[in-house]
Tab-separated table of N, CA and C in Angstrom:
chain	number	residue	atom	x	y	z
Z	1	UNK	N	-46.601	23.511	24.271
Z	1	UNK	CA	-45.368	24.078	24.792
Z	1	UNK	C	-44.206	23.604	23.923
Z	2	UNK	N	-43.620	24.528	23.713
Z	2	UNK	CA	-41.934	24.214	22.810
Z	2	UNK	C	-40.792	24.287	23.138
Z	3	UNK	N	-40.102	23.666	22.777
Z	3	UNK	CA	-39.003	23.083	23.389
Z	3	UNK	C	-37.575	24.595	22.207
Z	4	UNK	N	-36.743	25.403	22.988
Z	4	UNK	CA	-36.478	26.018	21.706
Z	4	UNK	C	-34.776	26.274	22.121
Z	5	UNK	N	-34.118	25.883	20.973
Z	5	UNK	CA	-32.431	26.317	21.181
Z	5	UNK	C	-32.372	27.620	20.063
Z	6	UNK	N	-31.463	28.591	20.438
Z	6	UNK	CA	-31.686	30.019	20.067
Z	6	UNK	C	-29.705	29.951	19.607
Z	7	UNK	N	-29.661	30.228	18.379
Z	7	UNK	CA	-28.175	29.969	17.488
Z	7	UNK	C	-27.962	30.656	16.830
Z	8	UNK	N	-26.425	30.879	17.412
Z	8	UNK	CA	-25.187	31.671	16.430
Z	8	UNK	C	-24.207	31.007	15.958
Z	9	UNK	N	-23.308	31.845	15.451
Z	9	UNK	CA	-22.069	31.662	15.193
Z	9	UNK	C	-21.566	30.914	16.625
Z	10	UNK	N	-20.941	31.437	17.457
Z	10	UNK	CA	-19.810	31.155	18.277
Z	10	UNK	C	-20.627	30.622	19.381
Z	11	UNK	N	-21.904	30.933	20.086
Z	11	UNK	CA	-22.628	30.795	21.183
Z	11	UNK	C	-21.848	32.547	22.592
Z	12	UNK	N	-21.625	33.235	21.857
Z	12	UNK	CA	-20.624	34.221	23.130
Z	12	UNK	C	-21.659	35.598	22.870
Z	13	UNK	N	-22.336	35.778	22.133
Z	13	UNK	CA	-23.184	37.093	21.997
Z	13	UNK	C	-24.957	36.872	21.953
Z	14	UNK	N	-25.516	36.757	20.607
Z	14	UNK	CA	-26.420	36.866	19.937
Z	14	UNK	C	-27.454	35.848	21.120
Z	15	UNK	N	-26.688	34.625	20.956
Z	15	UNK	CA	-28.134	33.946	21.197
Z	15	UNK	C	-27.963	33.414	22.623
Z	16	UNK	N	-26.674	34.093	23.401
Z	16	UNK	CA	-26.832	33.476	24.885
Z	16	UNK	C	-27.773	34.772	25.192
Z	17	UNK	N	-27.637	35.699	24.302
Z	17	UNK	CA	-28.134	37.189	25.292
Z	17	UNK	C	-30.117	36.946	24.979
Z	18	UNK	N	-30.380	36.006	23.588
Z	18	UNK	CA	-31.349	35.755	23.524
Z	18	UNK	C	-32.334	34.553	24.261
Z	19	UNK	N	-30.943	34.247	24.778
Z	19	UNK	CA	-31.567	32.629	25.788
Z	19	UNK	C	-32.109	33.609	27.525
Z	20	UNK	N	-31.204	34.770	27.550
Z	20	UNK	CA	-31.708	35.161	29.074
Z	20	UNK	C	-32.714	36.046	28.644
Z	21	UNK	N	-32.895	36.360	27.522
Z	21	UNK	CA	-34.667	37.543	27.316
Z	21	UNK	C	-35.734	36.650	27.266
Z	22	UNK	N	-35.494	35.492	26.430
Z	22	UNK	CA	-36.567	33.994	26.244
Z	22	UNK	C	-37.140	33.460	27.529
Z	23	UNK	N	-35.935	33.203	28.313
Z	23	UNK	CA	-36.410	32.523	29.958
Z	23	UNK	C	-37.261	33.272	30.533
Z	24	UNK	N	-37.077	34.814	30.796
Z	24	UNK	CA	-37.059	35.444	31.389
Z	24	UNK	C	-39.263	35.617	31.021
Z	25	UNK	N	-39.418	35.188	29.890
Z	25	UNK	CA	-40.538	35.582	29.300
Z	25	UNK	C	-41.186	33.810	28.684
Z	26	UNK	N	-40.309	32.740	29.513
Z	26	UNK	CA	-40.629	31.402	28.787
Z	26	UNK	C	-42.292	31.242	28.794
Z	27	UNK	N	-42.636	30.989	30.208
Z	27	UNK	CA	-43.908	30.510	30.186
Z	27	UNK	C	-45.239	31.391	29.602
Z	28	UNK	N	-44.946	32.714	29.380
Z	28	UNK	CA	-45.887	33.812	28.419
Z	28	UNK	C	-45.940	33.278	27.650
Z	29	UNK	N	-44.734	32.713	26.675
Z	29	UNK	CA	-44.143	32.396	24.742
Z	29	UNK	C	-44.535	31.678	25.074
Z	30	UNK	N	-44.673	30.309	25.953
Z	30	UNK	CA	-45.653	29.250	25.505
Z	30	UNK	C	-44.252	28.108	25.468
Z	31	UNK	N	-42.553	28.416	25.916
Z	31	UNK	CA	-41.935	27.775	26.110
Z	31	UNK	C	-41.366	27.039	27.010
Z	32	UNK	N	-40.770	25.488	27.031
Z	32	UNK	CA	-41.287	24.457	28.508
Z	32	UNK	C	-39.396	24.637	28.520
Z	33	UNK	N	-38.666	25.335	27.601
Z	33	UNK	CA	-37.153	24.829	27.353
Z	33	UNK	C	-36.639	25.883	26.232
Z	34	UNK	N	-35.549	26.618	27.060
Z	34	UNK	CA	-34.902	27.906	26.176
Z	34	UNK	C	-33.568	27.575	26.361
Z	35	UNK	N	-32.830	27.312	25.746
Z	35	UNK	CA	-30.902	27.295	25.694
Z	35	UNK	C	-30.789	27.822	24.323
Z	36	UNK	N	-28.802	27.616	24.371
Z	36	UNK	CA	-28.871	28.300	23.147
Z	36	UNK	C	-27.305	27.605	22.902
Z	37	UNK	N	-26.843	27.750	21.906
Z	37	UNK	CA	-25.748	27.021	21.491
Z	37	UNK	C	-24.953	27.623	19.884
Z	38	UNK	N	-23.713	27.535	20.043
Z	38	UNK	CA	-23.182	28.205	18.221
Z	38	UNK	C	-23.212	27.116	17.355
Z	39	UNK	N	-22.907	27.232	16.023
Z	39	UNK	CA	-23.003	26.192	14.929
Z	39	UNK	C	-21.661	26.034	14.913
Z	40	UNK	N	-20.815	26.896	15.399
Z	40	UNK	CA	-19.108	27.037	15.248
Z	40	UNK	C	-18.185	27.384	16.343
Z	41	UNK	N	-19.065	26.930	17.914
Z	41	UNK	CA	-18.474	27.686	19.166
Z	41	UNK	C	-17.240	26.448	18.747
Z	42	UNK	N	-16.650	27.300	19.967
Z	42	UNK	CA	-15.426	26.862	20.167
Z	42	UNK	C	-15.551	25.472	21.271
Z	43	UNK	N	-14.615	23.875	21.141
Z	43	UNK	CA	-14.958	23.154	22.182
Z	43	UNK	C	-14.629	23.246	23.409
Z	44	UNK	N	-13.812	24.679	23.776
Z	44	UNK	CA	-13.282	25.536	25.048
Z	44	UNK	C	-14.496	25.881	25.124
Z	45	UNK	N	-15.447	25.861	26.183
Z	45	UNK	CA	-16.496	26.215	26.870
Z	45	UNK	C	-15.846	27.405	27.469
Z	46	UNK	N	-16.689	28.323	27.006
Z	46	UNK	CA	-16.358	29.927	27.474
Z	46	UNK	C	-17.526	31.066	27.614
Z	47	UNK	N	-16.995	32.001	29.053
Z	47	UNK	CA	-18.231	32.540	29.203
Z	47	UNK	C	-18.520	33.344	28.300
Z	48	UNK	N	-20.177	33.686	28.209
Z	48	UNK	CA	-20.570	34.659	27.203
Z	48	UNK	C	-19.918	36.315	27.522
Z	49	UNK	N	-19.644	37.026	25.966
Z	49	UNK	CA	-18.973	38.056	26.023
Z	49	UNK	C	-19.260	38.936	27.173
Z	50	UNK	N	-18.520	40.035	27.154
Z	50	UNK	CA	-18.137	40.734	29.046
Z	50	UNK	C	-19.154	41.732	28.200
Z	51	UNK	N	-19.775	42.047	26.914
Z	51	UNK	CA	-20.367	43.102	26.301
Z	51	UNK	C	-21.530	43.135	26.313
Z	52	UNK	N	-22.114	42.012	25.923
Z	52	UNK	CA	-23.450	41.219	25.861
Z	52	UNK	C	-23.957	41.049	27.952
Z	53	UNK	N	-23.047	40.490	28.275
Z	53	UNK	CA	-23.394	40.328	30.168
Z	53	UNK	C	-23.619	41.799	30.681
Z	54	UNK	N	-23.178	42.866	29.763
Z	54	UNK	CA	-23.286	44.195	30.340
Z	54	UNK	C	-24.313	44.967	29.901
Z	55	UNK	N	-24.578	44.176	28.801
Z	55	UNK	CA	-26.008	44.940	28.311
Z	55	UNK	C	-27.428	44.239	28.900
Z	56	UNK	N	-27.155	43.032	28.769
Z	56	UNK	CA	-27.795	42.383	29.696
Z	56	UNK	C	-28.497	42.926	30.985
Z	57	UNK	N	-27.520	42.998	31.635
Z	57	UNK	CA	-27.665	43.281	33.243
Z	57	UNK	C	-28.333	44.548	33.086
Z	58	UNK	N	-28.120	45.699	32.188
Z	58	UNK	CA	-28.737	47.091	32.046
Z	58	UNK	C	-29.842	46.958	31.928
Z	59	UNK	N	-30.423	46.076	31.815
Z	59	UNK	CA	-31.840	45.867	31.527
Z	59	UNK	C	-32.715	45.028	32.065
Z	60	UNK	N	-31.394	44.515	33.117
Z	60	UNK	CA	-32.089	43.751	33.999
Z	60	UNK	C	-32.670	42.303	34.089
Z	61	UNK	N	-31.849	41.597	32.940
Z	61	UNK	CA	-32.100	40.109	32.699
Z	61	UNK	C	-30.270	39.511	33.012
Z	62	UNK	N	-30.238	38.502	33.369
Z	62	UNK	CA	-29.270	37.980	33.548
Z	62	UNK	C	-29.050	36.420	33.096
Z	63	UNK	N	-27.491	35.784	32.989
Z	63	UNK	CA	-27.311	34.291	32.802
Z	63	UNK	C	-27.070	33.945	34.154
Z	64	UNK	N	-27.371	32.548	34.182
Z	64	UNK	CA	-26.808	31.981	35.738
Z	64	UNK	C	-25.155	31.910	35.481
Z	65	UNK	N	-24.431	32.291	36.752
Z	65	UNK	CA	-22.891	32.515	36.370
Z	65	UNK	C	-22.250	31.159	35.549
Z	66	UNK	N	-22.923	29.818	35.692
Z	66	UNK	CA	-22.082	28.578	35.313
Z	66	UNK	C	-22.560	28.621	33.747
Z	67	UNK	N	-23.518	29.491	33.562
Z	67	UNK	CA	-23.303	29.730	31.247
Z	67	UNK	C	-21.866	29.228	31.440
Z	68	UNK	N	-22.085	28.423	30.110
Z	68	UNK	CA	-20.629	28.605	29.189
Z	68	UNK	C	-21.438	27.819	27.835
Z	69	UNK	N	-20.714	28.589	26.774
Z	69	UNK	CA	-21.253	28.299	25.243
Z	69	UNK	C	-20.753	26.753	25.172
Z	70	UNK	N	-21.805	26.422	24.384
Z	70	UNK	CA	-21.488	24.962	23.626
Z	70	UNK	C	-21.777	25.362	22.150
Z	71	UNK	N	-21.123	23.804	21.341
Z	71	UNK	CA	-21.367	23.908	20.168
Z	71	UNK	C	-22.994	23.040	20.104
Z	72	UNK	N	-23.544	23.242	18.700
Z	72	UNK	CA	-24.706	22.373	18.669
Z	72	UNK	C	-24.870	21.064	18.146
Z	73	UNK	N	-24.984	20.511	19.000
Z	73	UNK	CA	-24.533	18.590	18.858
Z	73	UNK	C	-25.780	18.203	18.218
Z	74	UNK	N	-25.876	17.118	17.562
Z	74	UNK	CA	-26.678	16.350	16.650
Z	74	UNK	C	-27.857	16.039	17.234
Z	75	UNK	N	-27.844	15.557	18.901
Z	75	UNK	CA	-28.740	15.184	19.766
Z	75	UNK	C	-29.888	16.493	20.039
Z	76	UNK	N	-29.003	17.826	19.399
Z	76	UNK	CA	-29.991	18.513	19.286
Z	76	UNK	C	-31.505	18.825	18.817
Z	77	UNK	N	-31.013	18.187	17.551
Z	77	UNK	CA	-32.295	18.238	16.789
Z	77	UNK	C	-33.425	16.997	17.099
Z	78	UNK	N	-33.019	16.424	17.966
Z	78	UNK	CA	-34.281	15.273	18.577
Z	78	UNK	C	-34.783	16.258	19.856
Z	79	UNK	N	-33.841	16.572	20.584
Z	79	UNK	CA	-33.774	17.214	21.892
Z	79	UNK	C	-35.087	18.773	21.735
Z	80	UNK	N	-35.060	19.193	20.752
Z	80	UNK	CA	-35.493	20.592	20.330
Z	80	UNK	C	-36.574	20.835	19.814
Z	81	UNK	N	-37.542	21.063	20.036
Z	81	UNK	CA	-38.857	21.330	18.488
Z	81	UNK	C	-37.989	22.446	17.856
Z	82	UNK	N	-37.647	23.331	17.831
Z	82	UNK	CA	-37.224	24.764	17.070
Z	82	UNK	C	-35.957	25.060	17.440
Z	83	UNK	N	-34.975	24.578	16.299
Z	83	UNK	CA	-33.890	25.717	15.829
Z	83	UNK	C	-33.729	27.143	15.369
Z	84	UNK	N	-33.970	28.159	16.053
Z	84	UNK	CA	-33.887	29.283	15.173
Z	84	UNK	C	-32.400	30.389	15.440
Z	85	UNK	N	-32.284	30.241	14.007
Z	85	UNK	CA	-30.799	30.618	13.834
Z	85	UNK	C	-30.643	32.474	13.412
Z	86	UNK	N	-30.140	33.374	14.090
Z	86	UNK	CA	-29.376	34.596	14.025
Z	86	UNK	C	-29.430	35.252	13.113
Z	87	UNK	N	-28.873	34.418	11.834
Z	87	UNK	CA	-28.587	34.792	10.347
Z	87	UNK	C	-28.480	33.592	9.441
Z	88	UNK	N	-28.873	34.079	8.264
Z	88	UNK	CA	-28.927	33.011	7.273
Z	88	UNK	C	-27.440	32.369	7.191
Z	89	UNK	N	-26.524	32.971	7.807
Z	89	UNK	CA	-25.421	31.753	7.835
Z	89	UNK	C	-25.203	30.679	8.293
Z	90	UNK	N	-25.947	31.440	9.551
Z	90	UNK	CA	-25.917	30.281	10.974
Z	90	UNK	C	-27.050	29.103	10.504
Z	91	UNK	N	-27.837	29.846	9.711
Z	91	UNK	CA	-29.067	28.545	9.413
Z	91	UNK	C	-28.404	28.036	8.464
Z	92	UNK	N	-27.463	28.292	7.473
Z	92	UNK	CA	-26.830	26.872	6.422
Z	92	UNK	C	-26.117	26.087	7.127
Z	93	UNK	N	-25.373	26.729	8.325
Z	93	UNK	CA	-24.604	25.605	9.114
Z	93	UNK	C	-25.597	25.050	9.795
Z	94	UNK	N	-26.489	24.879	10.593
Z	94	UNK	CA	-27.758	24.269	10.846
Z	94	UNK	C	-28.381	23.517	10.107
Z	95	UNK	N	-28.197	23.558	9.286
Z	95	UNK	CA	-29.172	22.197	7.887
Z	95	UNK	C	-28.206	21.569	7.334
Z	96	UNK	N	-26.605	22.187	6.976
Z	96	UNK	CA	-25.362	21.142	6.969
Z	96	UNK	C	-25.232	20.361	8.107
Z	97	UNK	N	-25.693	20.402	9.497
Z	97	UNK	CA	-25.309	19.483	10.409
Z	97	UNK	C	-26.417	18.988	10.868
Z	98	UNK	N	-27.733	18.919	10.468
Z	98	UNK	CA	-28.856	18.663	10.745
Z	98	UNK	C	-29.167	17.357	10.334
Z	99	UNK	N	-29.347	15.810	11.511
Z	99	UNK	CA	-29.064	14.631	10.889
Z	99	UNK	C	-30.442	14.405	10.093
Z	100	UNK	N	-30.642	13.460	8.864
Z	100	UNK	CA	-31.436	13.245	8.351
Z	100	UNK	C	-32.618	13.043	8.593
Z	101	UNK	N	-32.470	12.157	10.083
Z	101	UNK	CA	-34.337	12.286	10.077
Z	101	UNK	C	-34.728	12.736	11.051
Z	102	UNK	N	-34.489	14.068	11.637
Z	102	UNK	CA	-34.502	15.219	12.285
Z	102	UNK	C	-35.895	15.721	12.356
Z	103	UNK	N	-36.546	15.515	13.173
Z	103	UNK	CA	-38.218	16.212	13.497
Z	103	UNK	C	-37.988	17.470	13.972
Z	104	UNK	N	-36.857	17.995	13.848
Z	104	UNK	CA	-36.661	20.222	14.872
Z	104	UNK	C	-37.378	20.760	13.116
Z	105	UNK	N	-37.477	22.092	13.183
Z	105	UNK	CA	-37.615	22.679	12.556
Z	105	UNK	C	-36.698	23.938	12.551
Z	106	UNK	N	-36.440	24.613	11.532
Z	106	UNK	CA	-35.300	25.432	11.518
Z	106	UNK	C	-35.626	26.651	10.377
Z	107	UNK	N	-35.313	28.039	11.322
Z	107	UNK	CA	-36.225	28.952	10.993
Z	107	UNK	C	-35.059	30.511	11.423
Z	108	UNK	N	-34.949	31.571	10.810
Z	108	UNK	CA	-34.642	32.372	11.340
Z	108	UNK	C	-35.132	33.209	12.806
Z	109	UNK	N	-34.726	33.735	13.170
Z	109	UNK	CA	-34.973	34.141	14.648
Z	109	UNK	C	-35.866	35.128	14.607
Z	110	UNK	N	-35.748	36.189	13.625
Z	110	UNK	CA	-36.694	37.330	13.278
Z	110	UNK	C	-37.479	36.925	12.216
Z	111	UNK	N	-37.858	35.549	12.036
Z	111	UNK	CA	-39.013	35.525	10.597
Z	111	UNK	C	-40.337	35.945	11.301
Z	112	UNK	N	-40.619	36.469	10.003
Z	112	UNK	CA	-42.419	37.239	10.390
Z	112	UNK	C	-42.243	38.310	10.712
Z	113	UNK	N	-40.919	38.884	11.281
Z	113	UNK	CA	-41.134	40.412	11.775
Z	113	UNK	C	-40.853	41.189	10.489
Z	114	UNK	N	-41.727	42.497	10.778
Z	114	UNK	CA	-41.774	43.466	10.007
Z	114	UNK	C	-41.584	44.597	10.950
Z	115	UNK	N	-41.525	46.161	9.888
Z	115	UNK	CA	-40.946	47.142	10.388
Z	115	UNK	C	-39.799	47.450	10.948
Z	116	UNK	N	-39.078	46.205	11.024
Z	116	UNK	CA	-37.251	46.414	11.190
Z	116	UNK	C	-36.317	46.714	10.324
Z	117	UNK	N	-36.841	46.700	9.530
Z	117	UNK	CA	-35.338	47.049	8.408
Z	117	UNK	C	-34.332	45.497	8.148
Z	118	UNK	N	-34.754	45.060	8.696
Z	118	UNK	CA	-33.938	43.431	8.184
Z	118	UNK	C	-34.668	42.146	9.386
Z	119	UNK	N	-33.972	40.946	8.776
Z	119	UNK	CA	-35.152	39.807	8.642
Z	119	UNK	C	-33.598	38.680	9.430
Z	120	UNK	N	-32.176	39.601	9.999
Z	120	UNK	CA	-31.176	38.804	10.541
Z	120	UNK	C	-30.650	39.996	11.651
Z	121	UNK	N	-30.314	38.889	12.871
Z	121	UNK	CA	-29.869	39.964	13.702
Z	121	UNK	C	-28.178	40.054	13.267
Z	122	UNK	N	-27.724	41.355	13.704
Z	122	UNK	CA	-26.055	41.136	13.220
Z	122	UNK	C	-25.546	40.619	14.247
Z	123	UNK	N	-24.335	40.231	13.651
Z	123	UNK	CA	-23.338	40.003	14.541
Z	123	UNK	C	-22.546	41.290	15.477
Z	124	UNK	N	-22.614	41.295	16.853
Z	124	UNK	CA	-21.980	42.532	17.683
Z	124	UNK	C	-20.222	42.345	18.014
Z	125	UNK	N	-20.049	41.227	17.228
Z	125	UNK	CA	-18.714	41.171	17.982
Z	125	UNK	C	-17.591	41.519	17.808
Z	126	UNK	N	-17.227	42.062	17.003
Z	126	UNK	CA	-16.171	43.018	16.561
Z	126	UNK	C	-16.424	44.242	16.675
Z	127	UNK	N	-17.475	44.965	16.907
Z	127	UNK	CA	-18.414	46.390	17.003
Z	127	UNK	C	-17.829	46.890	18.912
Z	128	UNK	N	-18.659	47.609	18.455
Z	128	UNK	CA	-18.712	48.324	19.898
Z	128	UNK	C	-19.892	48.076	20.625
Z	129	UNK	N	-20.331	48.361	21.946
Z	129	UNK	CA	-21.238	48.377	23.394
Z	129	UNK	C	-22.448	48.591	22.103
Z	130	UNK	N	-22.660	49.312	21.601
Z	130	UNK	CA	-24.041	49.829	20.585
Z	130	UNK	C	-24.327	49.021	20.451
Z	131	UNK	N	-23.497	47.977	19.824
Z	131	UNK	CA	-24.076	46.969	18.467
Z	131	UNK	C	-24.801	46.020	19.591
Z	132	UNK	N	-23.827	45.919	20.653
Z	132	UNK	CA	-24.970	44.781	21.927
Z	132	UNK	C	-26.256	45.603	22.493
Z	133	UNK	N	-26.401	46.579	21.944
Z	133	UNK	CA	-27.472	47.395	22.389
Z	133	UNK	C	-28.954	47.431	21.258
Z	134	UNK	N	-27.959	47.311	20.247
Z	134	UNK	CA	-28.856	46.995	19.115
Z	134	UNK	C	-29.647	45.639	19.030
Z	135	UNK	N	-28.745	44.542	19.514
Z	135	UNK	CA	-28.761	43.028	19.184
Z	135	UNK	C	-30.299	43.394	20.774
Z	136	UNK	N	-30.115	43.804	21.444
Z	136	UNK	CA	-30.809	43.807	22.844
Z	136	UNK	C	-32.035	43.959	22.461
Z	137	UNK	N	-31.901	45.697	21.272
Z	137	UNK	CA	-33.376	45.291	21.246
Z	137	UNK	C	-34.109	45.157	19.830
Z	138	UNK	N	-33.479	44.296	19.252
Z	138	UNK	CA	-33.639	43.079	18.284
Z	138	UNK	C	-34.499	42.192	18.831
Z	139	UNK	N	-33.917	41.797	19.412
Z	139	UNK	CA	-34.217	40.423	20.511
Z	139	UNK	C	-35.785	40.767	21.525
Z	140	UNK	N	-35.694	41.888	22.276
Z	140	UNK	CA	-36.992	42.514	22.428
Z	140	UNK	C	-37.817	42.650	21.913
Z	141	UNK	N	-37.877	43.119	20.730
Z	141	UNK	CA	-39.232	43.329	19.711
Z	141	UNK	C	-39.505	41.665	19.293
Z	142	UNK	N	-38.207	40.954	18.919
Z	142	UNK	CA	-38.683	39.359	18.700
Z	142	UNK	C	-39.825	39.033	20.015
Z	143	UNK	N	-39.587	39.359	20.787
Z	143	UNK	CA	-40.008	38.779	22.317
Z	143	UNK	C	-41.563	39.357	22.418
Z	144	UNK	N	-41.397	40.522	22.464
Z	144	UNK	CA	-42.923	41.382	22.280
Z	144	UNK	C	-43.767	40.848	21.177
Z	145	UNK	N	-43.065	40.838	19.894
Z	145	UNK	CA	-44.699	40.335	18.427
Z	145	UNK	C	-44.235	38.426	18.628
Z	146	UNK	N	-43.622	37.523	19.726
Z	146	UNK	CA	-43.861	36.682	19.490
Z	146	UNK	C	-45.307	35.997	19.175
Z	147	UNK	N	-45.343	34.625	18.666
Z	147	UNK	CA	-46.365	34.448	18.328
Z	147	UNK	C	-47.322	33.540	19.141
Z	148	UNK	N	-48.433	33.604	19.563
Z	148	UNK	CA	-49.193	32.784	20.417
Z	148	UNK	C	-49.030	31.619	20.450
Z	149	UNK	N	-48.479	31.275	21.856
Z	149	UNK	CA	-48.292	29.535	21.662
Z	149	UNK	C	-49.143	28.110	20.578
Z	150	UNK	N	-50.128	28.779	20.400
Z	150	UNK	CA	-50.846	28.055	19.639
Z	150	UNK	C	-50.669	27.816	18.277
Z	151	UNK	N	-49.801	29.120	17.776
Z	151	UNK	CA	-49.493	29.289	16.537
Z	151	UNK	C	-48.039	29.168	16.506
Z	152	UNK	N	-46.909	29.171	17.152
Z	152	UNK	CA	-46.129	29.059	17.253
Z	152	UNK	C	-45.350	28.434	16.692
Z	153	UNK	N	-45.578	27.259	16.095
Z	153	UNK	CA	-44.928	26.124	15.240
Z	153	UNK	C	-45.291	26.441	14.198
Z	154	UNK	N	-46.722	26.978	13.689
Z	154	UNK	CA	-46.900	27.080	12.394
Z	154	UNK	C	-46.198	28.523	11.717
Z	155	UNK	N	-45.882	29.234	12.573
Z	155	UNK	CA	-45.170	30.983	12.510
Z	155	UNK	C	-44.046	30.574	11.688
Z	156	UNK	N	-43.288	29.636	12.406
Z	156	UNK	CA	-42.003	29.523	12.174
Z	156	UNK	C	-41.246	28.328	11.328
Z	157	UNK	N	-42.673	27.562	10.489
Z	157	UNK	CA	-42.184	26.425	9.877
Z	157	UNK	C	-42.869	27.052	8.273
Z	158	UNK	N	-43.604	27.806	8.486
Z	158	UNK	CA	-44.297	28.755	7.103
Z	158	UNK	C	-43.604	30.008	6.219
Z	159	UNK	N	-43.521	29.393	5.088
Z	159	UNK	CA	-42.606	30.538	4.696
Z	159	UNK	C	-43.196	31.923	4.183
């Protein structure tokens, strides 16, 4: 069982909307621990976007109302088997703040998938309702070809 924090930019879109599809499907994936946190949230704890909670709910997964984004603290990477970060940005800020003798592993969110057309989810937040529709089912197909708990660590530490 794995322990997994799911990371963006800010913590307000991408990976809170990926922390309520993860839970929702934890003990299938083979996960004991799903949160999610930005590399650059803000230290104003704030709820996740009104765009993302609406696409959400359309589909019938939800956050508990007391969400509010955090940034990702150092204690993370003891706290975590798996960092997997959004976009290759979010993963350089993830290995810039990643303390040295750090046992997490740190991996994009869509590695291994194929047939998508890209290997990073975007960012929805300047976009319109779509783009959280897109990110939705991004995040779905991650959820569906996840990889058997058994293999799970090795999926995502293999390049």
């Amino acid at each position: 069982m794995t322990r997994l924090l799911i990371v963006c930019a800010a913590n307000l879109c991408r990976s809170p909307m990926a922390e309520a599809v993860l839970r929702d499907h934890a003990t299938r994936l083979g996960l004991t621990q799903v949160a999610s946190a930005g590399v650059w949230a803000s230290s104003r704890r704030q709820e996740a976007d009104k765009r993302a909670l609406q696409a959400l709910h359309a589909r019938s997964y939800g956050l508990d109302r007391r969400w509010r984004s955090r940034r990702v603290r150092p204690e993370d990477f003891d706290e975590f088997d798996l960092l997997l970060a959004m976009d290759r940005e979010v993963l350089r800020g993830l290995e810039s703040v990643r303390p040295a003798r750090s046992p997490a592993h740190l991996a994009l969110f869509l590695q291994g998938m194929t047939g998508l057309g890209r290997d990073e989810v975007p960012d929805p937040y300047f976009g319109t309702a779509e783009g959280f529709e897109r990110v939705l089912d991004l995040i779905e197909a991650r959820t569906q070809a996840w990889p058997a708990p058994a293999a799970l660590m090795r999926h995502f530490t293999s390049d």
